[in-house]
XYZ file of C-alpha atoms in Angstrom:
643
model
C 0.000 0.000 0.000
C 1.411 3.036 -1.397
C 2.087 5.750 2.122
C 0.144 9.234 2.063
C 2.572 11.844 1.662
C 1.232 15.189 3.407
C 1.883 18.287 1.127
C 3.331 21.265 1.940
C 1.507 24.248 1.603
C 3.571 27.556 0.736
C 1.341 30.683 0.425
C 2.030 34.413 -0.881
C 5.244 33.842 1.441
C 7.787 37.012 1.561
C 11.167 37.590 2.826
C 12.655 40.924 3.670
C 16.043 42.081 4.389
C 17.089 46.102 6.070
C 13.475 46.577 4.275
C 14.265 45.286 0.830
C 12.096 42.079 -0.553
C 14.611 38.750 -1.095
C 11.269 37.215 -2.608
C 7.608 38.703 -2.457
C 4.149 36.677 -2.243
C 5.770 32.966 -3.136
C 3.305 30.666 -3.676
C 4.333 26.911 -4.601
C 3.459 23.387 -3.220
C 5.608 20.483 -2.579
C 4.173 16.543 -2.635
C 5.603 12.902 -2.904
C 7.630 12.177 -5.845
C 8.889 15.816 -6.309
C 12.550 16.093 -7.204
C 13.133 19.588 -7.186
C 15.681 21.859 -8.231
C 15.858 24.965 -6.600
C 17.864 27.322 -9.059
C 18.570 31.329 -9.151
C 21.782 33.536 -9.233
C 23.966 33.942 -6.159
C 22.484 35.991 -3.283
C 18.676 34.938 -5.109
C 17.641 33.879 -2.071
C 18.359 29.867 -2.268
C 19.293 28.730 1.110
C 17.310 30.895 2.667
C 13.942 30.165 1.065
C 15.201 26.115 2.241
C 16.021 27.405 5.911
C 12.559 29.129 5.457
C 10.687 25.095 4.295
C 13.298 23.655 7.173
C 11.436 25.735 10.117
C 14.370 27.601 10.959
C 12.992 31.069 9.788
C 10.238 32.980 9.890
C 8.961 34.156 6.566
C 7.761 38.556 7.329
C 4.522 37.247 5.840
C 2.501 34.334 4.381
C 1.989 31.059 5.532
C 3.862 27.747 5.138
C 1.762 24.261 6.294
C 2.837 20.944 6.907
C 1.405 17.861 8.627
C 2.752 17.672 12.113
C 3.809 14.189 11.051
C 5.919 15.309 8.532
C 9.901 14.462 8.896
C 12.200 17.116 7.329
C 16.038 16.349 6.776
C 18.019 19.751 6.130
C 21.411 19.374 4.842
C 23.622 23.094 5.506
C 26.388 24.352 3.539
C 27.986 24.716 6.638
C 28.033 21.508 9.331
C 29.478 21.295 13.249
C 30.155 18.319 15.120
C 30.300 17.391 18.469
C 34.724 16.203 18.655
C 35.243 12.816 20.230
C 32.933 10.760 18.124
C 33.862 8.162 15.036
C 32.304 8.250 11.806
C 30.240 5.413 12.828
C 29.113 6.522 16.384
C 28.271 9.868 14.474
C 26.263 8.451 11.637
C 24.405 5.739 14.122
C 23.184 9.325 15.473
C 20.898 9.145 12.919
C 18.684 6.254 15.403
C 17.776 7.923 18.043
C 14.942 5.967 18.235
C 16.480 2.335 17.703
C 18.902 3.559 20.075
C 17.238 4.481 22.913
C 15.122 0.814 22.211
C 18.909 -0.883 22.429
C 19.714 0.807 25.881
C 15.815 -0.262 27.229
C 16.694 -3.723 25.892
C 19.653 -4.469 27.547
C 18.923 -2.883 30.810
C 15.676 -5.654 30.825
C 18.034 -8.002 29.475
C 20.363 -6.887 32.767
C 17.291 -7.339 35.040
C 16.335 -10.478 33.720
C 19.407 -12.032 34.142
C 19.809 -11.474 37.518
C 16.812 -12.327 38.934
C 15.391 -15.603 39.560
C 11.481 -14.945 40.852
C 10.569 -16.655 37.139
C 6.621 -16.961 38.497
C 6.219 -13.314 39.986
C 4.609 -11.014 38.063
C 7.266 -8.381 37.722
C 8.989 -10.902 35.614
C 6.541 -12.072 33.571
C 6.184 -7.826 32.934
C 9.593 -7.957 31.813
C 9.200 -10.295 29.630
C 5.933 -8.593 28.033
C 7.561 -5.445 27.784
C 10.623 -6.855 26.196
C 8.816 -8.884 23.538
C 7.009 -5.244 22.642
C 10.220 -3.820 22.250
C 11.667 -6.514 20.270
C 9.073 -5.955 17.918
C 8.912 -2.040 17.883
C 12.880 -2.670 17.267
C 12.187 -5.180 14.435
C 9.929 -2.535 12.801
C 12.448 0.104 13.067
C 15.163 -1.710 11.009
C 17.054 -2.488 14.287
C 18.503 -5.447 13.343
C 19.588 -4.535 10.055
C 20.890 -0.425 10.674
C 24.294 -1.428 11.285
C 24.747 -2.908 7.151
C 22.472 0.277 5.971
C 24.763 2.628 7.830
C 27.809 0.968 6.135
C 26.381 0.797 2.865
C 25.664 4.584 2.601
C 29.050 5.846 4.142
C 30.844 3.370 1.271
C 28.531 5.191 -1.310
C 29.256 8.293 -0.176
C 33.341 7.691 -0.468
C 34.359 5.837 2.773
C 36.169 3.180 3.205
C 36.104 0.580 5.598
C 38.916 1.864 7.568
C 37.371 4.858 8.150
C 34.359 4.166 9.994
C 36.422 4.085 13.387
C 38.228 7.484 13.013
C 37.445 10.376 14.758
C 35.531 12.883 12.436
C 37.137 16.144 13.664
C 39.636 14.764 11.908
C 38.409 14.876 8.754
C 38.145 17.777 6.855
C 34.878 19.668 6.299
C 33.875 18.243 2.892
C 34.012 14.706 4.600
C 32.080 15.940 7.487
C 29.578 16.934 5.308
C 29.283 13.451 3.469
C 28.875 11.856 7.582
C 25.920 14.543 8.078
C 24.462 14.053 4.651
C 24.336 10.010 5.147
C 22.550 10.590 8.545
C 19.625 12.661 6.746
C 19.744 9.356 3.960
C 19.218 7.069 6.939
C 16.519 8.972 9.130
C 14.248 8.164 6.119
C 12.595 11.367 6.474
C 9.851 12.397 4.246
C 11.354 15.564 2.858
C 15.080 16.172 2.137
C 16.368 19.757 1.753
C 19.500 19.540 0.087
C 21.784 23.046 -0.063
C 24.364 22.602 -2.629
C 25.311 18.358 -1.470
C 27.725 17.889 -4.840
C 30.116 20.492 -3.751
C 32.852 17.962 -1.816
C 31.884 14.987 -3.287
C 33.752 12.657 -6.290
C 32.401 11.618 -9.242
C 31.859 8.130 -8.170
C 30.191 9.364 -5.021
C 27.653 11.688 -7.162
C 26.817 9.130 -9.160
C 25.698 6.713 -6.156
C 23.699 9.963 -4.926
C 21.772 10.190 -8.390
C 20.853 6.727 -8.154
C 19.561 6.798 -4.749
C 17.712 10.283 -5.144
C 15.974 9.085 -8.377
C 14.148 5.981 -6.504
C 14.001 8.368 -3.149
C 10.323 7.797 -2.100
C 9.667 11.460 -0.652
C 10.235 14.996 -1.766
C 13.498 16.166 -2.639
C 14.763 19.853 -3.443
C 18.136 20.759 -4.449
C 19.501 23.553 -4.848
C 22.868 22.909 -6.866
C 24.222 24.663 -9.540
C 25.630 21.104 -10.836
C 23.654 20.844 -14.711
C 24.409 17.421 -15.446
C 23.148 16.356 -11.911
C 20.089 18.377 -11.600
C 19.549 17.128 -15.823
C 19.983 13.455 -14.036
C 17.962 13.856 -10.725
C 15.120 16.034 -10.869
C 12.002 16.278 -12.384
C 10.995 19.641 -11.676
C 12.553 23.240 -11.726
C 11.743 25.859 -9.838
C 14.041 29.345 -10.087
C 14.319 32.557 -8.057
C 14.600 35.631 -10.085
C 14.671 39.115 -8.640
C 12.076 37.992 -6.018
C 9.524 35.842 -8.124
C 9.422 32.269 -8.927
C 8.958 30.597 -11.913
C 7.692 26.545 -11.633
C 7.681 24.037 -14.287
C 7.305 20.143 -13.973
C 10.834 19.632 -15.974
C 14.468 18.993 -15.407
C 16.781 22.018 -15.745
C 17.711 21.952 -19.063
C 14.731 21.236 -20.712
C 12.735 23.927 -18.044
C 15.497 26.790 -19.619
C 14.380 25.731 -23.210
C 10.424 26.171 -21.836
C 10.844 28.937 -20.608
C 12.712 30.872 -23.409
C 9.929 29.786 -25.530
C 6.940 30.971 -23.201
C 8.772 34.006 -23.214
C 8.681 34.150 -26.989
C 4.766 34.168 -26.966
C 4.635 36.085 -24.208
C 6.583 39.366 -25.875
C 4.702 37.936 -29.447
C 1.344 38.388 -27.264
C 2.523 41.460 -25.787
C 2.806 43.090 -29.302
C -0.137 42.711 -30.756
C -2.244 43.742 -27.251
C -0.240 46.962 -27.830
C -1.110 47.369 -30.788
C -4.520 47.097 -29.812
C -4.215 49.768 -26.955
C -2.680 51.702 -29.483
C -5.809 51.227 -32.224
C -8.468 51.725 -29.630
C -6.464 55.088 -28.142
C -6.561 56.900 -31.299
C -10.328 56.032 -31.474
C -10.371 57.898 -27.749
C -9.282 60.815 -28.992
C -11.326 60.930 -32.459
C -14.576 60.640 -30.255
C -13.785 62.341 -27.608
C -13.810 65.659 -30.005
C -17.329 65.009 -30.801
C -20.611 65.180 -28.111
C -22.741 62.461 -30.316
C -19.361 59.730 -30.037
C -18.863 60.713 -26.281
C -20.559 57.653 -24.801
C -18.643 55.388 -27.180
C -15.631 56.989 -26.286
C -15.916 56.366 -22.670
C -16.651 52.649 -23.635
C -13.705 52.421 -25.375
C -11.760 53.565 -22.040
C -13.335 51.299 -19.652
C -12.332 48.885 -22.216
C -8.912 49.821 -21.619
C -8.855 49.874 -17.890
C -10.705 46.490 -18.010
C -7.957 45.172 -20.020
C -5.504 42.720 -18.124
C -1.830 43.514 -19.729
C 0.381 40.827 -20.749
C 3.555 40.377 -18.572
C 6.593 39.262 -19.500
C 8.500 36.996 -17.453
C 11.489 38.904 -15.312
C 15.216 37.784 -16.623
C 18.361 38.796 -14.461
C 20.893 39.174 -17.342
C 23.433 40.747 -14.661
C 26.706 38.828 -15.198
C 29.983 39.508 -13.950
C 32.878 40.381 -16.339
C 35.646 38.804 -16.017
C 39.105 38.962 -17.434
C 42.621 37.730 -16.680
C 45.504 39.546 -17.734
C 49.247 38.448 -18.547
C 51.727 40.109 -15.986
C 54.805 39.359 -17.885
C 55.839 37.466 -20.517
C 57.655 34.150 -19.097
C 60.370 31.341 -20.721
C 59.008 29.211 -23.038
C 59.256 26.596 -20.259
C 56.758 27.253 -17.232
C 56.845 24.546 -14.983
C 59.046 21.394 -15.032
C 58.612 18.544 -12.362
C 61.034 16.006 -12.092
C 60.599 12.389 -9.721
C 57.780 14.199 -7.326
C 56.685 11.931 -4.512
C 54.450 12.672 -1.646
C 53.518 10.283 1.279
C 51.190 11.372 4.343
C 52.280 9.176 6.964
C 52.479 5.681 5.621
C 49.549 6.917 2.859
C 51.515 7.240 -0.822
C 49.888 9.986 -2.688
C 52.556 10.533 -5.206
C 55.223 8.343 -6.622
C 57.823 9.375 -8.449
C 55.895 12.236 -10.835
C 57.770 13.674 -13.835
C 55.730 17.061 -15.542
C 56.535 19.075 -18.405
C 54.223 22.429 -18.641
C 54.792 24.824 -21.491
C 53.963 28.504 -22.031
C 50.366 29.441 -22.929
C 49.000 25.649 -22.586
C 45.918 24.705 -20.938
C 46.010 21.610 -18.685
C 43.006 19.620 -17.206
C 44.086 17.511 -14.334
C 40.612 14.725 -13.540
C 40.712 11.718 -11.422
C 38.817 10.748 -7.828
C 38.919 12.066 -5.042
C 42.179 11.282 -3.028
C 44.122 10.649 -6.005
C 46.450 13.666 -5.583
C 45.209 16.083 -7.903
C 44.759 19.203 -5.072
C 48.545 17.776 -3.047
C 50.337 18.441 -6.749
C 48.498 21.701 -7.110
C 50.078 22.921 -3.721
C 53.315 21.158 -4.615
C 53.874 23.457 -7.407
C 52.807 26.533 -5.811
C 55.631 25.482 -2.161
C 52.919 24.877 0.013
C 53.431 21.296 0.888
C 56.425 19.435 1.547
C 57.961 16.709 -1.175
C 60.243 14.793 -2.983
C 61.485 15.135 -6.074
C 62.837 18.789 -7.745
C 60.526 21.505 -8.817
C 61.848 24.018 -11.636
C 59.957 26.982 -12.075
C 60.654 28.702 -15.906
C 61.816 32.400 -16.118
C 59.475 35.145 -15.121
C 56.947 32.626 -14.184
C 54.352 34.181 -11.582
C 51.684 32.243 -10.109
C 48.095 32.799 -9.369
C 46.334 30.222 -7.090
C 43.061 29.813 -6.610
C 42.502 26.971 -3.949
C 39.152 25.126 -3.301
C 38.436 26.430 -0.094
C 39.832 29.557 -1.479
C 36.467 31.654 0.087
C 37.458 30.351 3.422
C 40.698 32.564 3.474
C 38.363 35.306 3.933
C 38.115 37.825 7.141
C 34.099 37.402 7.528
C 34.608 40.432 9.945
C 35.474 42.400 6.757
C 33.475 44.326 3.858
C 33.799 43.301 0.588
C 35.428 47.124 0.031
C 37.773 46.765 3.282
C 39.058 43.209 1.644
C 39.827 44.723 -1.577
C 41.661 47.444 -0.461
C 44.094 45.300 1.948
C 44.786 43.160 -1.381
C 45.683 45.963 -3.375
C 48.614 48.021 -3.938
C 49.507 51.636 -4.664
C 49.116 50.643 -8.535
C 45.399 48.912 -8.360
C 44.546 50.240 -5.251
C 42.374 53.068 -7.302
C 40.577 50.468 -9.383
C 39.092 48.333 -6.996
C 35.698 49.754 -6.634
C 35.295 48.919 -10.652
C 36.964 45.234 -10.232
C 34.265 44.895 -7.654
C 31.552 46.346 -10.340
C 32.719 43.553 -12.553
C 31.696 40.855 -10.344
C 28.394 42.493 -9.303
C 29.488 44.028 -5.825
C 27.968 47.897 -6.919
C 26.767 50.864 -4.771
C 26.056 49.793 -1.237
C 26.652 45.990 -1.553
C 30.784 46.910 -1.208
C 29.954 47.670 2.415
C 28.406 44.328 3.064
C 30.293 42.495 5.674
C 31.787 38.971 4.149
C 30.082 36.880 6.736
C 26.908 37.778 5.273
C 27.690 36.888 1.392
C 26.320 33.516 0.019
C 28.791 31.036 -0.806
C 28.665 31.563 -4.188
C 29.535 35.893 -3.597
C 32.198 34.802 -1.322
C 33.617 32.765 -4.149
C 33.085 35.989 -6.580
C 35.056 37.940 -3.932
C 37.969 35.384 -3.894
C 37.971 35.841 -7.810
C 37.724 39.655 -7.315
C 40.973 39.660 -5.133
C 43.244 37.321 -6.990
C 42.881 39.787 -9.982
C 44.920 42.468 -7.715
C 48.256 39.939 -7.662
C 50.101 39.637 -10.372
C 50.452 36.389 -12.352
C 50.719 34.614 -16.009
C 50.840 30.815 -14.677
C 46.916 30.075 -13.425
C 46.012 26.889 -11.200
C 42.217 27.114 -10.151
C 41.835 23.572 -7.991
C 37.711 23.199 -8.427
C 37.237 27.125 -8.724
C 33.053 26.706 -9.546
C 32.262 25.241 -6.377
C 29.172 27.577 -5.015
C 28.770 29.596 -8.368
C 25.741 29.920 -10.309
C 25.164 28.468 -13.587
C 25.746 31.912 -15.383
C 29.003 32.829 -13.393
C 30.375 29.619 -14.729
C 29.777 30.125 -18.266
C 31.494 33.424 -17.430
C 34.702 32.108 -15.902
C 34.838 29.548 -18.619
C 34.803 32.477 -21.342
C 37.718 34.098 -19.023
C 39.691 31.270 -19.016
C 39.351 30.491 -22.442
C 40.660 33.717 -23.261
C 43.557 33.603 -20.841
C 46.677 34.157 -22.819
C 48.828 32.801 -19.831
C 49.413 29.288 -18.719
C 46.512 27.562 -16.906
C 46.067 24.286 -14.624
C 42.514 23.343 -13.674
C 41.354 20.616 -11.140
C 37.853 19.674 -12.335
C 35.386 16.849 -12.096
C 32.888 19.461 -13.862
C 33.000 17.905 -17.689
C 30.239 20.495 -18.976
C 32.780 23.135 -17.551
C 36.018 21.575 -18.993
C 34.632 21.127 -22.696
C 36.569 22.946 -24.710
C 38.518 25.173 -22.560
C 42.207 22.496 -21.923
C 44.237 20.955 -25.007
C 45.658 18.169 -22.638
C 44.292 16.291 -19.785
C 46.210 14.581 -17.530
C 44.428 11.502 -15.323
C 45.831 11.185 -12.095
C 45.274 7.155 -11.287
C 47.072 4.745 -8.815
C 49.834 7.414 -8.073
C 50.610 8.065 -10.880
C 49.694 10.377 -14.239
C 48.659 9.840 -17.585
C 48.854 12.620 -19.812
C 46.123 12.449 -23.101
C 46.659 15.112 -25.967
C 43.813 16.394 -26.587
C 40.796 18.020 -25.089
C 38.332 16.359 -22.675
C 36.426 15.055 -24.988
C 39.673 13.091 -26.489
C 40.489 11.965 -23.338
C 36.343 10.487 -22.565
C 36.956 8.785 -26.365
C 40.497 7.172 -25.603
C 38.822 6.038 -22.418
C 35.648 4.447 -24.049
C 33.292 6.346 -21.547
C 30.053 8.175 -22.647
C 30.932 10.618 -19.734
C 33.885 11.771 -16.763
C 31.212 10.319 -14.431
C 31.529 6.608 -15.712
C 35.537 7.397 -16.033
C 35.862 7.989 -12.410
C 33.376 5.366 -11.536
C 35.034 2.806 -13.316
C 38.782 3.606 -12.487
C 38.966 1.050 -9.882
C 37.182 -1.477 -11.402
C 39.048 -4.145 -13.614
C 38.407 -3.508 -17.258
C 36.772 -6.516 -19.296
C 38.137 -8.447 -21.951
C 37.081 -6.960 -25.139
C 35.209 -8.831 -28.302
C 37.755 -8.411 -31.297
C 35.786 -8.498 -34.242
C 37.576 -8.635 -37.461
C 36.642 -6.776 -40.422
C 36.633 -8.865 -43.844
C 35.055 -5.606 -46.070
C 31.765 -7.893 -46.744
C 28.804 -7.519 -44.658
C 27.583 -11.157 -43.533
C 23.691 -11.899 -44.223
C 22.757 -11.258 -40.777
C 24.268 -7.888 -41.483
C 22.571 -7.284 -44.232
C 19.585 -8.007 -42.413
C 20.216 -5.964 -39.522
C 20.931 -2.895 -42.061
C 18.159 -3.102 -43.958
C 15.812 -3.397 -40.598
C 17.308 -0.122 -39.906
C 16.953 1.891 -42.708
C 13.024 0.757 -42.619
C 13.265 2.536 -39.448
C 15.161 5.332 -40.657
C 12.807 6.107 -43.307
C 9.905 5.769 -40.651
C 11.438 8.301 -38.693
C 12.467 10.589 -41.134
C 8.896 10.697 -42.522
C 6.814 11.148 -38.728
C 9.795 14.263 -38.182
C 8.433 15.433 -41.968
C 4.806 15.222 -40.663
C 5.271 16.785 -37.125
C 7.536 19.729 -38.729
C 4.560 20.261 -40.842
C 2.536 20.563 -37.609
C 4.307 22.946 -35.734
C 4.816 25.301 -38.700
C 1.139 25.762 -39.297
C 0.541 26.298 -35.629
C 3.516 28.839 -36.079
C 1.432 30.592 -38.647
C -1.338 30.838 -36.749
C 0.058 32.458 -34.228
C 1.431 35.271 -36.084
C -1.316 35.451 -38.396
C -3.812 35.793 -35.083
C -2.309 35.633 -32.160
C -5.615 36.173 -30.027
C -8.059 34.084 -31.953
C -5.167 31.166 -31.626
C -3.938 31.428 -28.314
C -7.803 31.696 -26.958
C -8.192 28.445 -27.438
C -6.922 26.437 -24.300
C -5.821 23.608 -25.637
C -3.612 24.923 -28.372
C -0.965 25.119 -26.183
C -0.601 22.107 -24.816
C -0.753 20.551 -28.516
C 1.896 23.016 -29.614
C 4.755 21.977 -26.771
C 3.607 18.559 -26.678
C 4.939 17.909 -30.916
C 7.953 20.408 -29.926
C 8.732 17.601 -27.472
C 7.743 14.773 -29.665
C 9.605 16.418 -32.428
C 13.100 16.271 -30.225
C 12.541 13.046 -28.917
C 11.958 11.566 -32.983
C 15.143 13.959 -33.682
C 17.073 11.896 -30.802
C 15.667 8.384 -31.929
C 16.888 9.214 -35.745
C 20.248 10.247 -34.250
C 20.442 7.285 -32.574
C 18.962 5.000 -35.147
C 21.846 6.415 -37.546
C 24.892 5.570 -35.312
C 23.640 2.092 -35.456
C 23.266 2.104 -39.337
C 27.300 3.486 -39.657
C 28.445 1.462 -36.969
């Protein structure tokens, strides 16, 4: 029997700030089966409208309701522990209930042990009460929490050897997979996720797609991760300048939506102007005469009457970015010769050799743990190793770490941390660097502390520009910024005429920006010339997910088929089966392209008389989407005909 999932209610719900409106009169409802991602530019208002659905602020007005019976699971951006536990003892936290059943249990089990009165009544109590709580334990998953518990820390990234360390001594992306496998345990009804892909490895991200895709309750996200909102969720709903905009899709297909609905909206919008324009001019020829002055003040209560089409808000604010070349360095930028690095009797490192020449662009990928961050700080002297490093002439680094917003003074403003990074040169331009990345008028007195992870990270940018440098290594530099900012950095980088070496697990983000990717794998490095995508087809993976999943696993024994130039019959078969489907295809796309080009002309022709009709709509996205999907099966269909 399938469990009732209480809603949750959330109704003309606003948020203020010193007076100004983070989000006015929200109105949205979440139920079972909702995957949602929760999407918007830095500072939209993100975690805060999840603290606001977690109970742990009051909205300035509206109403939020829940069933009193409803569990909520809130994972932060930012996590404390309590020191002294282990991973286990933490994530067993998660039980409170089965626990508290364990220590009930054994104290009867204590009491029943030591006494001997086997025909009072007491005893036979005990033994009623501790067959209840046997079965209230059974119920609860006691006697199978201990596996679970183990299975989800493994998925999230630990190892076996783990589970008995103490987890203040881990570092705060590990502490965050511990808290976030204590929310996938409670089995709560709602999960509130804030950002969960930011410290985790491919392989770990993958196991949280799969388990989020069959997660029985209501999930929303916010993550500015494409491919993993694209792969989890089946809704989007995004913040923009204080409204929301809902659709029942995954990100990228909500984005293609919405730029469409905005396309009938300005169409729309056009020809109602038009109108007001038409019946205006009538206005004013009537108005002139007494025997047309009733019509005329029709015609304006017409006008008043009129509801006027809106056109959805957009946010186009980006932040421009731009690296410059300090100098101009050797020809030779970075040479690395037998680098090893051990932490205690861990071997991260063995015996590295690196070659980096002027003005290329690098990729280093690989898991987790793998030693793609400890070569990073290597080359810039921050960690201790074996091996030589030979910096080329005039080389000057820029580093940009991946806790790089943590190095911030949150007792600072944005202005005050600017001006301590600059010197006499750039000192007078750093209330226009901070323009660039969207920190304008009174925002530069906005104490850091206060900035959303993903401004903090804009700030961090914003301050490395004041150093000089024409060797870049960014280790996982879009951690926390929004979709937009990315494609912005990306541009920036692109256009980077220095040297640059990036630590990514972002593939989306990589495409097309490095010539060479280097896979860091069992200690050691493999270097691939060519871009990402050259390194995914040497590799035989659709994807840098399924190359980091599958970098431990043993590869299987391939099929070598041999070619003799002449198809066999089954071949023949085969390719004629497929062209019949080809042709199939190829004619319903015909048909359906037909379709949507009438309904095109419809709407332009008369775009009230058309769009008055309710179901038009509806008809009109649904062959758009058929349309894509028969585009995507001939694709498909084709590959397997050259193949």
């Amino acid at each position: 029997m399938q469990k009732y999932f209480p809603m949750i209610n959330v109704h003309n719900l606003s948020i203020s700030f010193s007076g100004e409106d983070l989000f006015h009169e929200v109105t949205f409802r979440l139920t079972e089966g909702d995957r949602v991602g929760l999407v918007g530019k830095n500072g939209a208002g993100k975690s805060t409208l999840l603290k606001v659905l977690a109970g742990e602020i009051e909205p300035n007005q509206g109403q939020l309701a829940k069933e009193k019976t409803v569990r909520i699971g809130y994972l932060r951006q930012d996590i404390d522990f309590d020191k002294g536990k282990t991973v286990l003892e933490e994530a067993y936290s998660a039980f409170e209930e089965i626990q508290a059943l364990e220590a009930q249990l054994q104290h009867i089990n204590q009491a029943l042990a030591e006494r001997t009165d086997y025909e009072s009544e007491s005893y036979h109590q005990l033994m009623v009460d501790i067959n209840d709580l046997q079965h209230r334990y059974e119920i609860l998953g006691g006697y199978n929490y201990h596996a679970e518990t183990e299975r989800i820390l493994k998925g999230l990234g630990f190892l076996s050897e783990d589970f008995h360390k103490k987890t203040d001594t881990f570092s705060g992306g590990w502490r965050m997979r511990i808290e976030l496998a204590k929310l996938l345990l409670q089995q709560n009804d709602v999960l509130l996720l804030d950002e969960p892909t930011n410290h985790l490895d491919i392989e770990s991200i993958i196991w949280l797609e799969t388990f989020l895709k069959t997660y029985p309750g209501c999930v929303v996200i916010v993550s500015h991760d494409k491919m993993f909102l694209d792969n989890v969720t089946n809704r989007t709903i995004e913040i923009v300048q204080g409204h929301i905009y809902d659709y029942n899709k995954p990100y990228s297909e909500y984005l293609q939506l919405r730029k469409e609905r905005r396309a009938l909206q300005l169409a729309a919008q056009k020809n109602q102007q038009k109108e007001i324009e038409h019946t205006e001019k009538l206005i004013e020829k009537f108005r002139a005469k007494a025997s047309k002055a009733t019509m005329a003040q029709s015609l304006i209560k017409k006008l008043d009457r009129m509801e006027r089409i809106e056109i959805d808000e957009e946010d186009n604010a980006v932040m421009h970015l731009r690296f410059p070349v300090s100098v101009q360095p050797g020809k030779v930028v970075l040479e690395l010769h037998n680098i090893s690095k051990t932490f205690g009797p861990k071997t991260v490192l063995d015996t590295i050799d690196l070659h980096i020449d002027r003005s290329a662009k690098t990729a280093f990928v690989g898991q987790n743990g793998q030693g793609k961050s400890t070569l990073a700080k290597i080359i810039i002297g921050e960690l201790d190793h074996q091996g030589e490093v030979k910096l080329g002439h005039n080389v000057q680094i820029g580093y940009f770490a991946q806790n790089q917003a943590d190095y911030l003074d949150g007792n600072k403003t944005v202005l005050d941390t600017m001006i301590e990074a600059a010197n006499e040169t750039n000192r007078k331009n750093v209330r226009d660097i901070l323009g660039a990345f969207l920190f304008r008028g009174e925002e530069v007195e906005k104490y850091v502390k206060v900035l959303s992870g993903g401004e903090r990270n804009r700030l961090a940018l914003a301050k490395m520009l004041l150093q000089p440098f024409n060797v870049l290594i960014m280790d996982e530099p879009t951690n926390h910024l929004d979709i937009q900012s990315k494609n912005v950095l990306k541009e920036a980088l692109k256009n980077f005429e220095g040297t640059l070496i990036i630590v990514s697990h972002d593939r989306d983000f990589l495409q097309g920006l490095t010539q060479s990717v280097y896979e860091f794998r069992d200690h050691k490095l493999k270097q691939y010339l060519g871009d990402i995508d050259f390194f995914l087809e040497q590799r035989e993976m659709q994807n840098m997910r399924e190359v980091e999943k599958k970098s431990k696993a043993t590869s299987p024994q391939k099929t070598v088929r041999i070619n003799t130039g002449k198809d066999s019959y089954e071949d023949q078969k085969n390719k004629k089966k497929l062209k019949n489907k080809i042709s199939k295809v190829e004619s319903q796309i015909s048909k359906l392209e037909k379709q949507i080009e009438e309904k095109d002309l419809a709407l332009a022709v008369d775009y009230e008389k058309t769009a008055a009709d309710p179901s038009f709509f509806d008809a009109y996205h649904a062959d758009k989407t058929k349309l894509e999907q028969l585009l995507q099966k001939w694709e498909k269909l084709q590959e397997q005909y050259e193949h």
